[in-house]
XYZ file of C-alpha atoms in Angstrom:
663
model
C -6.672 -29.713 -10.273
C -4.065 -31.182 -12.603
C -1.540 -28.506 -13.518
C 1.007 -28.034 -16.273
C 3.934 -25.597 -16.422
C 2.848 -22.287 -17.916
C 4.389 -21.504 -21.314
C 4.529 -17.732 -21.945
C 3.138 -16.348 -25.178
C 5.336 -15.841 -28.229
C 4.542 -12.359 -29.503
C 5.729 -10.554 -32.609
C 4.877 -7.022 -33.647
C 3.654 -6.404 -37.188
C 3.326 -2.702 -38.022
C 2.795 -2.021 -34.319
C 0.086 -4.671 -33.868
C 0.923 -7.650 -31.600
C 0.758 -10.966 -33.466
C 0.769 -14.570 -32.149
C 2.751 -16.716 -34.617
C 1.666 -19.929 -32.873
C -1.957 -19.135 -33.737
C -1.493 -17.063 -36.871
C -3.680 -14.271 -35.527
C -3.446 -10.747 -34.110
C -4.270 -9.852 -30.508
C -6.642 -7.070 -31.495
C -7.948 -5.151 -34.475
C -5.707 -2.595 -36.121
C -8.320 0.041 -35.318
C -7.238 -0.115 -31.672
C -7.464 -2.420 -28.681
C -9.277 0.059 -26.421
C -11.776 1.051 -29.094
C -12.506 -2.618 -29.727
C -12.923 -3.304 -26.023
C -15.265 -0.363 -25.592
C -17.577 -1.262 -28.466
C -17.470 -5.044 -28.368
C -17.125 -5.956 -24.699
C -18.305 -2.974 -22.687
C -21.127 -1.753 -24.920
C -21.942 -5.333 -25.904
C -22.588 -6.074 -22.224
C -24.482 -2.855 -21.515
C -21.625 -1.257 -19.583
C -21.141 1.004 -17.795
C -24.890 1.271 -17.179
C -25.384 -2.243 -15.779
C -22.924 -1.921 -12.904
C -24.406 1.315 -11.564
C -25.779 1.061 -8.045
C -24.413 -2.452 -7.583
C -22.387 -3.531 -4.558
C -20.174 -5.726 -6.714
C -19.986 -6.399 -10.446
C -18.227 -9.517 -11.783
C -16.792 -9.875 -15.285
C -15.606 -13.240 -16.617
C -13.242 -13.243 -19.587
C -12.101 -16.324 -21.499
C -8.834 -14.874 -22.855
C -6.802 -12.219 -21.036
C -4.325 -11.718 -23.863
C -2.464 -8.465 -23.228
C -5.009 -7.160 -20.747
C -6.558 -4.450 -22.918
C -10.128 -5.473 -22.120
C -9.360 -5.393 -18.409
C -7.708 -1.981 -18.623
C -10.531 -0.527 -20.729
C -13.108 -1.871 -18.260
C -11.178 -0.577 -15.257
C -10.813 2.817 -16.931
C -14.547 3.022 -17.677
C -15.370 1.961 -14.117
C -13.061 4.630 -12.714
C -14.588 7.318 -14.894
C -18.156 6.471 -13.857
C -19.264 8.355 -10.702
C -22.182 5.910 -10.312
C -19.943 2.837 -10.556
C -20.393 -0.315 -8.475
C -18.707 -0.526 -5.094
C -16.339 -3.206 -6.370
C -15.275 -4.476 -9.789
C -14.064 -8.083 -9.952
C -12.533 -9.136 -13.261
C -11.843 -12.874 -13.639
C -9.825 -13.823 -16.699
C -8.286 -17.035 -18.012
C -5.056 -17.163 -20.014
C -3.098 -20.217 -21.123
C -0.113 -18.318 -22.532
C 0.403 -15.063 -20.599
C 2.768 -12.401 -21.907
C 6.074 -11.818 -20.204
C 6.460 -8.625 -18.216
C 8.693 -7.209 -20.973
C 6.069 -7.925 -23.638
C 3.414 -6.369 -21.430
C 5.495 -3.204 -21.127
C 5.913 -3.025 -24.901
C 2.232 -3.730 -25.564
C 1.144 -0.827 -23.357
C 3.847 1.675 -24.246
C 1.206 3.860 -25.918
C -1.746 2.862 -23.743
C -4.702 5.290 -23.518
C -4.627 4.544 -19.778
C -0.887 4.738 -18.968
C -1.254 4.902 -15.183
C -3.510 1.847 -15.092
C -1.226 -0.055 -17.471
C 1.775 0.773 -15.269
C -0.084 -0.568 -12.234
C -0.843 -3.803 -14.074
C 2.780 -4.213 -15.143
C 3.987 -3.533 -11.595
C 1.662 -6.183 -10.153
C 2.255 -8.776 -12.900
C 2.650 -12.200 -11.236
C 5.152 -14.965 -11.957
C 3.848 -17.417 -14.549
C 2.879 -20.243 -12.217
C -0.278 -22.309 -12.696
C -3.135 -21.203 -10.482
C -5.374 -18.265 -9.744
C -3.451 -15.040 -9.154
C -5.315 -12.333 -7.248
C -4.199 -8.766 -7.988
C -5.724 -5.732 -6.293
C -5.965 -2.144 -7.462
C -7.613 1.052 -6.254
C -7.366 -0.005 -2.629
C -8.973 -3.391 -3.292
C -12.032 -1.944 -5.026
C -10.778 -3.451 -8.290
C -9.720 -7.090 -8.219
C -8.203 -9.052 -11.072
C -8.301 -12.826 -10.645
C -6.002 -14.162 -13.351
C -6.352 -17.914 -13.940
C -3.244 -19.186 -15.712
C -3.879 -22.408 -17.578
C -6.204 -23.960 -20.127
C -9.709 -22.501 -20.296
C -11.304 -25.960 -20.531
C -9.625 -26.959 -17.267
C -10.409 -23.683 -15.512
C -14.108 -23.182 -16.209
C -15.179 -26.185 -14.060
C -12.823 -24.972 -11.291
C -14.107 -21.418 -11.009
C -16.625 -20.563 -8.309
C -18.333 -17.280 -9.116
C -21.489 -15.692 -10.467
C -20.642 -13.587 -13.514
C -22.670 -10.529 -14.426
C -20.962 -10.147 -17.801
C -18.905 -12.484 -19.980
C -16.209 -11.365 -22.414
C -15.680 -14.144 -24.952
C -12.271 -13.291 -26.326
C -9.533 -15.323 -27.922
C -8.015 -16.005 -31.274
C -10.488 -16.723 -34.076
C -12.447 -20.003 -33.902
C -10.711 -21.136 -37.086
C -7.315 -20.511 -35.431
C -8.024 -21.740 -31.901
C -11.119 -23.951 -32.019
C -10.802 -25.427 -28.468
C -11.517 -22.009 -26.917
C -14.892 -21.906 -28.662
C -15.915 -25.518 -28.105
C -19.658 -26.040 -27.551
C -19.025 -28.024 -24.362
C -16.855 -25.179 -23.073
C -19.557 -22.619 -23.825
C -22.075 -24.762 -21.954
C -19.859 -24.407 -18.893
C -20.517 -20.683 -18.862
C -24.127 -21.243 -17.817
C -23.041 -22.622 -14.441
C -21.146 -19.400 -13.790
C -23.863 -16.998 -14.970
C -25.675 -14.801 -12.476
C -29.323 -13.869 -13.166
C -29.308 -11.313 -15.973
C -25.813 -12.248 -17.097
C -24.876 -11.006 -20.565
C -22.144 -12.073 -22.974
C -20.423 -10.455 -25.931
C -17.793 -11.360 -28.491
C -16.408 -9.910 -31.693
C -17.000 -13.294 -33.370
C -20.156 -13.866 -35.396
C -19.349 -17.477 -36.281
C -22.384 -19.743 -36.489
C -20.720 -22.310 -34.199
C -20.255 -19.680 -31.483
C -23.874 -18.524 -31.684
C -25.152 -22.109 -31.645
C -22.911 -22.928 -28.697
C -24.227 -19.991 -26.671
C -27.807 -20.913 -27.514
C -27.202 -24.481 -26.374
C -25.710 -23.122 -23.141
C -28.937 -21.272 -22.317
C -28.286 -17.803 -23.753
C -30.587 -15.787 -26.000
C -28.330 -14.736 -28.877
C -28.355 -11.751 -31.235
C -26.168 -10.523 -34.068
C -25.411 -6.794 -33.958
C -23.121 -4.504 -35.993
C -19.462 -5.325 -35.475
C -16.374 -3.238 -34.795
C -14.246 -1.616 -37.485
C -14.169 -3.832 -40.601
C -16.226 -6.648 -39.047
C -19.813 -6.567 -40.258
C -21.329 -8.444 -37.276
C -20.593 -9.445 -33.710
C -22.515 -11.494 -31.153
C -24.254 -10.449 -27.940
C -26.304 -12.663 -25.653
C -28.264 -12.727 -22.402
C -28.735 -15.720 -20.186
C -32.157 -17.349 -20.071
C -32.456 -17.351 -16.290
C -35.221 -19.953 -16.149
C -33.430 -22.387 -18.439
C -30.188 -22.056 -16.490
C -31.914 -22.340 -13.104
C -33.499 -25.632 -14.151
C -30.093 -27.123 -14.910
C -27.791 -25.524 -12.398
C -27.652 -24.591 -8.761
C -25.005 -24.107 -6.109
C -24.219 -27.379 -4.318
C -25.132 -27.651 -0.638
C -21.641 -26.891 0.596
C -21.101 -23.839 -1.590
C -24.111 -21.689 -0.748
C -23.024 -18.272 0.533
C -24.769 -15.879 2.866
C -24.724 -12.637 0.880
C -27.213 -11.007 3.260
C -24.913 -11.485 6.275
C -23.965 -8.178 7.887
C -22.637 -9.046 11.378
C -19.911 -11.590 12.093
C -18.338 -12.959 15.254
C -14.780 -14.294 15.095
C -13.604 -16.382 18.053
C -9.850 -16.059 18.574
C -7.487 -13.140 17.926
C -4.410 -15.009 16.789
C -3.135 -14.855 13.241
C -6.056 -16.905 11.894
C -8.717 -14.864 13.681
C -7.120 -11.571 12.712
C -6.893 -12.634 9.046
C -10.531 -13.761 9.053
C -11.709 -10.521 10.679
C -9.721 -8.388 8.230
C -11.057 -10.249 5.190
C -14.674 -10.151 6.372
C -14.462 -6.451 7.194
C -13.123 -5.751 3.708
C -16.234 -7.471 2.366
C -18.354 -4.988 4.288
C -19.268 -6.989 7.397
C -19.339 -5.581 10.914
C -16.924 -7.864 12.777
C -16.495 -8.552 16.500
C -13.467 -10.584 17.602
C -13.470 -12.278 21.014
C -10.152 -13.307 22.548
C -9.760 -15.183 25.827
C -6.303 -13.739 26.491
C -5.363 -10.287 27.673
C -3.837 -9.385 24.302
C -4.176 -10.564 20.695
C -1.709 -13.053 19.233
C -0.257 -14.280 22.513
C -0.597 -18.033 21.990
C 0.574 -19.807 18.832
C 1.051 -16.469 17.056
C 3.228 -14.996 19.779
C 6.716 -15.851 18.501
C 9.100 -12.998 17.831
C 9.439 -13.974 14.161
C 8.274 -16.593 11.694
C 8.714 -17.549 8.048
C 6.605 -17.429 4.904
C 7.528 -19.136 1.635
C 6.300 -21.576 -0.982
C 7.398 -25.017 -2.091
C 8.275 -26.819 -5.306
C 7.093 -30.416 -5.787
C 7.438 -32.454 -8.938
C 3.882 -33.832 -8.718
C 2.355 -30.431 -7.823
C -0.474 -31.923 -5.768
C -3.057 -30.088 -3.695
C -0.624 -29.327 -0.850
C 1.950 -27.790 -3.207
C -0.711 -25.845 -5.122
C -2.277 -24.440 -1.961
C 1.107 -23.525 -0.509
C 2.199 -21.824 -3.722
C -1.033 -19.843 -3.974
C -0.754 -18.864 -0.319
C 2.905 -17.873 -0.614
C 2.234 -15.669 -3.639
C -0.671 -14.031 -1.854
C 1.479 -13.568 1.255
C 4.134 -11.770 -0.772
C 1.496 -9.447 -2.256
C -0.027 -8.617 1.115
C 3.042 -8.552 3.336
C 5.545 -6.929 0.972
C 4.114 -3.390 1.260
C 3.583 -3.763 5.022
C 7.208 -4.802 5.536
C 8.634 -2.223 3.129
C 6.693 0.557 4.852
C 7.669 -0.536 8.362
C 4.079 -1.288 9.419
C 5.112 -4.839 10.328
C 8.716 -5.801 11.219
C 10.299 -8.281 8.817
C 11.624 -8.644 5.283
C 10.325 -10.122 2.024
C 13.536 -10.137 0.011
C 13.860 -13.905 -0.290
C 14.293 -17.119 1.656
C 16.647 -20.058 1.131
C 15.215 -23.530 1.621
C 17.824 -26.272 1.648
C 17.736 -28.960 -1.015
C 21.060 -30.661 -0.320
C 19.506 -34.141 -0.531
C 18.170 -33.570 -4.062
C 20.498 -34.295 -7.013
C 21.453 -31.148 -8.888
C 20.113 -32.441 -12.205
C 16.702 -32.978 -10.567
C 16.802 -29.466 -9.130
C 17.746 -28.020 -12.507
C 14.947 -29.891 -14.262
C 12.367 -28.674 -11.754
C 13.821 -25.185 -11.895
C 13.317 -25.050 -15.656
C 9.564 -25.520 -15.076
C 9.266 -22.804 -12.420
C 9.514 -19.063 -13.147
C 12.393 -17.358 -11.399
C 9.929 -14.821 -10.025
C 8.631 -17.578 -7.777
C 11.604 -19.862 -7.066
C 14.949 -20.842 -8.532
C 17.528 -23.482 -7.619
C 20.957 -22.345 -6.449
C 24.189 -24.271 -6.084
C 25.840 -24.294 -2.688
C 28.228 -21.518 -3.725
C 25.402 -19.410 -5.164
C 23.270 -19.908 -2.060
C 26.189 -19.066 0.230
C 26.885 -15.876 -1.691
C 23.237 -14.855 -1.425
C 23.080 -15.681 2.289
C 26.369 -13.954 3.079
C 27.459 -17.014 5.053
C 28.079 -20.695 4.322
C 25.057 -22.914 3.696
C 24.902 -26.687 3.822
C 24.297 -27.301 0.110
C 22.125 -26.489 -2.856
C 18.946 -24.591 -2.055
C 15.755 -23.177 -3.485
C 15.569 -19.416 -3.373
C 11.943 -18.380 -2.905
C 12.069 -14.901 -4.343
C 9.124 -13.447 -2.436
C 9.672 -15.372 0.788
C 10.911 -13.957 4.049
C 10.024 -13.475 7.696
C 7.865 -11.215 9.820
C 6.626 -10.693 13.359
C 3.249 -12.473 13.507
C 1.884 -10.524 16.471
C 2.450 -7.213 14.685
C 0.669 -8.542 11.597
C -2.286 -9.727 13.681
C -2.576 -6.354 15.402
C -2.450 -4.569 12.052
C -5.301 -6.707 10.711
C -7.365 -6.210 13.853
C -7.078 -2.441 13.345
C -9.036 -2.742 10.069
C -12.056 -0.390 10.044
C -15.165 -2.361 10.945
C -13.348 -4.721 13.349
C -13.894 -4.572 17.113
C -11.655 -6.756 19.313
C -12.737 -7.780 22.826
C -9.924 -9.286 24.906
C -10.309 -11.147 28.225
C -13.501 -12.559 26.712
C -13.680 -16.331 26.859
C -16.388 -17.972 24.753
C -17.613 -21.146 26.454
C -20.301 -22.094 23.935
C -22.080 -21.023 20.770
C -25.864 -21.124 20.595
C -28.026 -20.859 17.509
C -31.628 -19.722 17.174
C -33.795 -18.533 14.304
C -32.532 -15.009 14.961
C -28.877 -15.996 14.566
C -25.887 -16.961 16.694
C -24.953 -15.959 20.226
C -21.823 -16.545 22.292
C -22.060 -17.283 26.016
C -19.559 -17.482 28.851
C -19.041 -20.337 31.325
C -22.131 -19.212 33.280
C -24.348 -19.138 30.201
C -24.452 -15.346 30.092
C -24.439 -13.752 26.625
C -21.289 -12.022 25.428
C -20.883 -9.022 23.161
C -24.326 -7.462 23.427
C -27.885 -8.546 22.827
C -27.982 -8.598 19.016
C -27.230 -11.991 17.413
C -24.589 -12.565 14.755
C -25.402 -13.709 11.240
C -22.088 -15.554 10.988
C -19.679 -17.103 13.481
C -16.112 -18.063 12.540
C -14.217 -20.270 14.981
C -10.473 -19.538 14.824
C -9.437 -20.436 18.367
C -6.925 -23.236 17.823
C -6.962 -24.510 21.394
C -10.701 -24.306 21.904
C -11.966 -24.840 18.358
C -12.947 -28.465 18.841
C -14.922 -27.799 22.041
C -16.852 -24.933 20.412
C -17.603 -26.876 17.234
C -18.360 -30.262 18.808
C -22.009 -29.586 19.810
C -22.823 -28.658 16.212
C -20.640 -31.052 14.196
C -18.343 -34.087 14.255
C -15.282 -31.883 14.833
C -14.117 -34.049 17.736
C -13.622 -36.920 15.266
C -11.677 -34.916 12.692
C -7.981 -35.934 12.461
C -6.435 -33.100 14.449
C -2.726 -32.979 15.287
C -1.702 -30.795 18.213
C 2.050 -30.364 18.546
C 4.274 -28.616 21.042
C 6.995 -26.399 19.650
C 9.909 -24.658 21.330
C 11.957 -21.922 19.701
C 15.396 -20.772 20.795
C 16.522 -17.149 20.990
C 20.172 -16.266 21.304
C 20.824 -12.724 22.577
C 23.380 -10.705 20.569
C 26.282 -11.446 22.915
C 25.665 -15.193 22.793
C 25.227 -15.141 18.997
C 28.575 -13.408 18.414
C 30.762 -15.436 16.066
C 27.911 -17.628 14.786
C 26.719 -17.515 11.149
C 24.397 -14.596 10.510
C 22.538 -15.104 7.201
C 21.244 -12.119 5.255
C 18.198 -14.201 4.296
C 16.376 -16.672 6.525
C 17.460 -20.301 6.097
C 15.025 -23.209 6.319
C 15.050 -26.981 5.913
C 13.360 -28.978 8.639
C 14.385 -26.187 11.017
C 15.118 -22.519 10.422
C 17.556 -19.748 11.288
C 16.644 -16.055 11.295
C 19.062 -13.211 12.023
C 16.996 -10.669 13.949
C 17.540 -6.954 13.239
C 18.703 -4.805 16.119
C 15.521 -2.738 16.000
C 13.178 -5.701 16.484
C 13.484 -6.029 20.249
C 15.200 -3.889 22.910
C 17.158 -6.852 24.298
C 17.031 -9.646 21.721
C 17.358 -7.514 18.577
C 20.564 -8.400 16.776
C 20.395 -11.976 18.035
C 19.459 -15.245 16.333
C 16.196 -17.159 16.316
C 16.230 -20.876 15.520
C 13.815 -23.727 15.857
C 11.485 -25.260 16.157
C 10.921 -28.559 17.880
C 7.788 -30.577 17.180
C 6.349 -32.960 19.750
C 2.882 -34.392 19.255
C 0.638 -34.842 22.284
C 3.047 -33.013 24.585
C 1.569 -30.521 27.070
C 4.799 -29.513 28.801
C 4.886 -25.739 29.091
C 8.381 -25.345 30.594
C 11.427 -24.583 28.448
C 13.680 -27.625 28.041
C 17.455 -27.643 27.768
C 17.412 -30.604 25.368
C 15.092 -28.698 23.042
C 17.447 -25.730 23.052
C 20.313 -28.103 22.182
C 18.274 -29.584 19.312
C 17.437 -26.132 17.966
C 21.019 -24.906 18.250
C 22.199 -27.950 16.319
C 20.077 -26.624 13.432
C 22.581 -23.785 12.987
C 25.355 -26.190 12.060
C 23.032 -28.322 9.938
C 21.711 -25.360 7.947
C 25.034 -23.602 7.455
C 27.135 -26.679 6.822
C 29.555 -25.864 9.607
C 31.647 -28.642 11.090
C 29.574 -28.298 14.188
C 29.722 -26.306 17.368
C 31.985 -27.910 20.021
C 29.928 -29.682 22.729
C 31.099 -27.331 25.463
C 30.176 -24.325 23.299
C 26.774 -25.874 22.525
C 26.136 -26.405 26.218
C 27.207 -22.842 26.953
C 24.846 -21.481 24.316
C 21.968 -23.541 25.717
C 22.504 -21.899 29.100
C 22.469 -18.406 27.581
C 19.521 -19.118 25.332
C 16.024 -17.836 25.850
C 12.961 -19.287 24.220
C 9.259 -19.766 24.007
C 6.864 -22.721 24.008
C 3.654 -22.821 22.016
C 1.233 -25.296 20.499
C 0.225 -25.669 16.865
C -3.003 -27.213 15.666
C -2.863 -29.055 12.362
C -4.425 -31.992 10.544
C -3.166 -35.326 9.284
C -3.107 -34.107 5.663
C -1.072 -30.998 6.629
C -3.667 -28.626 5.170
C -5.700 -25.993 7.048
C -9.407 -26.240 7.808
C -11.285 -23.369 6.141
C -14.955 -23.013 5.296
C -18.534 -23.675 6.416
C -18.911 -26.348 9.090
C -20.556 -29.605 7.878
C -23.551 -31.056 9.634
C -22.964 -34.191 11.747
C -22.586 -37.295 9.621
C -25.209 -39.190 11.605
C -27.921 -36.840 10.349
C -26.938 -37.039 6.698
C -28.257 -40.518 5.927
C -29.745 -40.652 2.449
C -28.089 -37.447 1.254
C -26.579 -37.888 -2.247
C -22.985 -37.325 -3.319
C -21.494 -36.938 0.143
C -18.216 -38.303 -1.229
C -17.550 -34.767 -2.547
C -17.076 -32.008 0.066
C -18.988 -29.411 -1.954
C -22.203 -31.469 -1.695
C -22.138 -31.937 2.092
C -24.880 -29.885 3.870
C -23.670 -27.268 6.356
C -24.613 -25.782 9.699
C -26.144 -22.421 8.707
C -23.892 -19.482 9.548
C -21.122 -21.486 11.259
C -17.606 -21.386 9.794
C -14.143 -22.477 10.861
C -10.646 -21.288 10.022
C -8.002 -23.123 11.988
C -5.423 -25.904 11.689
C -2.819 -23.619 10.127
C -0.064 -25.603 11.864
C 3.509 -24.475 11.237
C 2.531 -22.583 8.058
C 0.317 -20.003 9.716
C 2.045 -16.894 8.384
C 2.150 -18.256 4.850
C -1.444 -19.456 4.846
C -3.255 -16.761 6.829
C -3.857 -14.125 4.140
C -5.177 -16.524 1.501
C -7.215 -18.491 4.042
C -8.913 -15.269 5.131
C -9.718 -14.403 1.511
C -11.176 -17.873 0.922
C -13.267 -17.704 4.072
C -14.698 -14.293 3.151
C -15.536 -15.531 -0.359
C -17.359 -18.526 1.134
C -19.422 -16.241 3.365
C -20.211 -13.469 0.896
C -20.356 -15.368 -2.379
C -17.657 -13.275 -4.030
C -15.505 -15.046 -6.650
C -13.410 -17.712 -4.984
C -9.685 -16.819 -5.113
C -8.588 -20.453 -5.566
C -9.640 -23.354 -7.769
C -12.726 -25.223 -6.573
C -10.676 -28.395 -6.087
C -8.342 -26.486 -3.753
C -11.310 -25.384 -1.688
C -12.304 -29.058 -1.513
C -8.801 -29.801 -0.211
C -9.122 -27.412 2.772
C -12.896 -27.687 3.288
C -13.803 -29.125 6.724
C -16.304 -31.359 4.896
C -13.370 -33.270 3.413
C -13.373 -35.360 6.581
C -17.034 -36.267 6.037
C -16.351 -37.195 2.418
C -13.331 -39.232 3.419
C -15.433 -41.182 5.905
C -18.079 -41.840 3.268
C -15.543 -43.064 0.715
C -14.056 -45.394 3.324
C -17.481 -46.767 4.161
C -17.455 -45.429 7.714
C -20.804 -44.375 9.250
């Protein structure tokens, strides 16, 4: 998805009513935003009655504005004892308000507690899909920042109700374009309704052309008419259908996750939150002992001038990580901190950094001079740096154990899955002797998250052995407190090629108060023993990151002797993106299938999914990857743009082969 920097809305207040001078229109009628939302959008879509008894109800809105429609809908949902189990509100906004404007707009809100929650969760204005959760996750707001014409083709959801909101067609014609309205039909669930305060002939004709049956009904306040509509299910079904690679399994109730590292724990947590009964099988004696077993690790985003798929995915994942991890770290559930991270940018000219920084909200990242970065770190740093406001570090094993404690998740350790077998009844896991594991009942869904054994488990069902995997050995170095005395001790973690984390005293009975630095990266290396030369390489990172003149050779050698460490292996891919989604069928059996050059059209192995290849970004990526996986399984609204799912979809390797003319 091509992105542009987000330009916040310019808002003026005229007699207490918010006004957009760039469009020459007000945000809502003078008679009241909530009253308008209740009559036009809720009543116009048959709410609250239509969500009653539903497991999930999805609203799609074409203009978030100041959020009054969302708040009014949330308030009505809360007040309804027969409400749906979950309310998902997906809204698009090109020019979001600033947090200060949001506070002013809702100073007299009829739902002050809900408005305060929205203000508290308000995201930085970066392009992408921002997922905000309220009421313990039962209410989800997916806020797509960017142009509506760009976003509608990128959304993957089935809307039960559509709120067509925006400035008047005469003031903002692109939002009401007939082609845009046609795009709504692809996103409409059976029985989907739509409502808008506008009664313009062009809007009614556009909805009719999109496959909606349209009516004019009495309008709100001084407007004589408004428009309501209901999708013509047969007409829409003839023109639209989910592509082969995007068909969910909403009836799935039981899931098996293979692997209890960070990826497996995130997948299990996300699936359990979607209502599945989840069993996790782990070959080791304890969860998170392999690649997720380090004492600490980083999470943060990135800023790239071209903002390609890798940068977009990493930004979305980092923002989601901050949302999920921040409360866990603040409450002491998981050791770590989310108060910022400094990523070195000494090789980038300051004018380039400043230009990029002007396009990025400070709530996500901001460039700092060397002096500013040093002051923030509380120790010298090598040069200019990006400060990722919501970045930080945490203990990955503690996070994995927290996720595995989610209600609905059962974790079986010392349980090695040798093979996966599929029948008409579902999936079964067997051990090396062919004996079934985990009971007699089959699973509807299997998710392979075991980094080391993923290829072997997937190979009988797919071309996974031919996918471009990269397995790398990494060694980290731990300096106990006595050895770390006199060395730089940053208040925030430092990163740039390597990293340096000052460990709190409470983290570990012996190593707490020390320093963690690393990590080496050696492809195709199976050596499990700690290496002195790797310790020396990691310790050299301290001088490189802090800009010190260097540690004397004899001191470096002494530190290497005192150092402790750990060796692990990371599984990644050649494009440095994770592998998340339904497993594609073998290419050899797809001859004659159309449009295989696009991942979303590649047929899949029923019920088989994969979430692995998180590489060195596992902590940053895990939470969002789990959300994406669960959305793929259950058919809930996808929390990323469709093109970003294409970028991490395992079928991307099939499509790549087809585009390159390989069989």
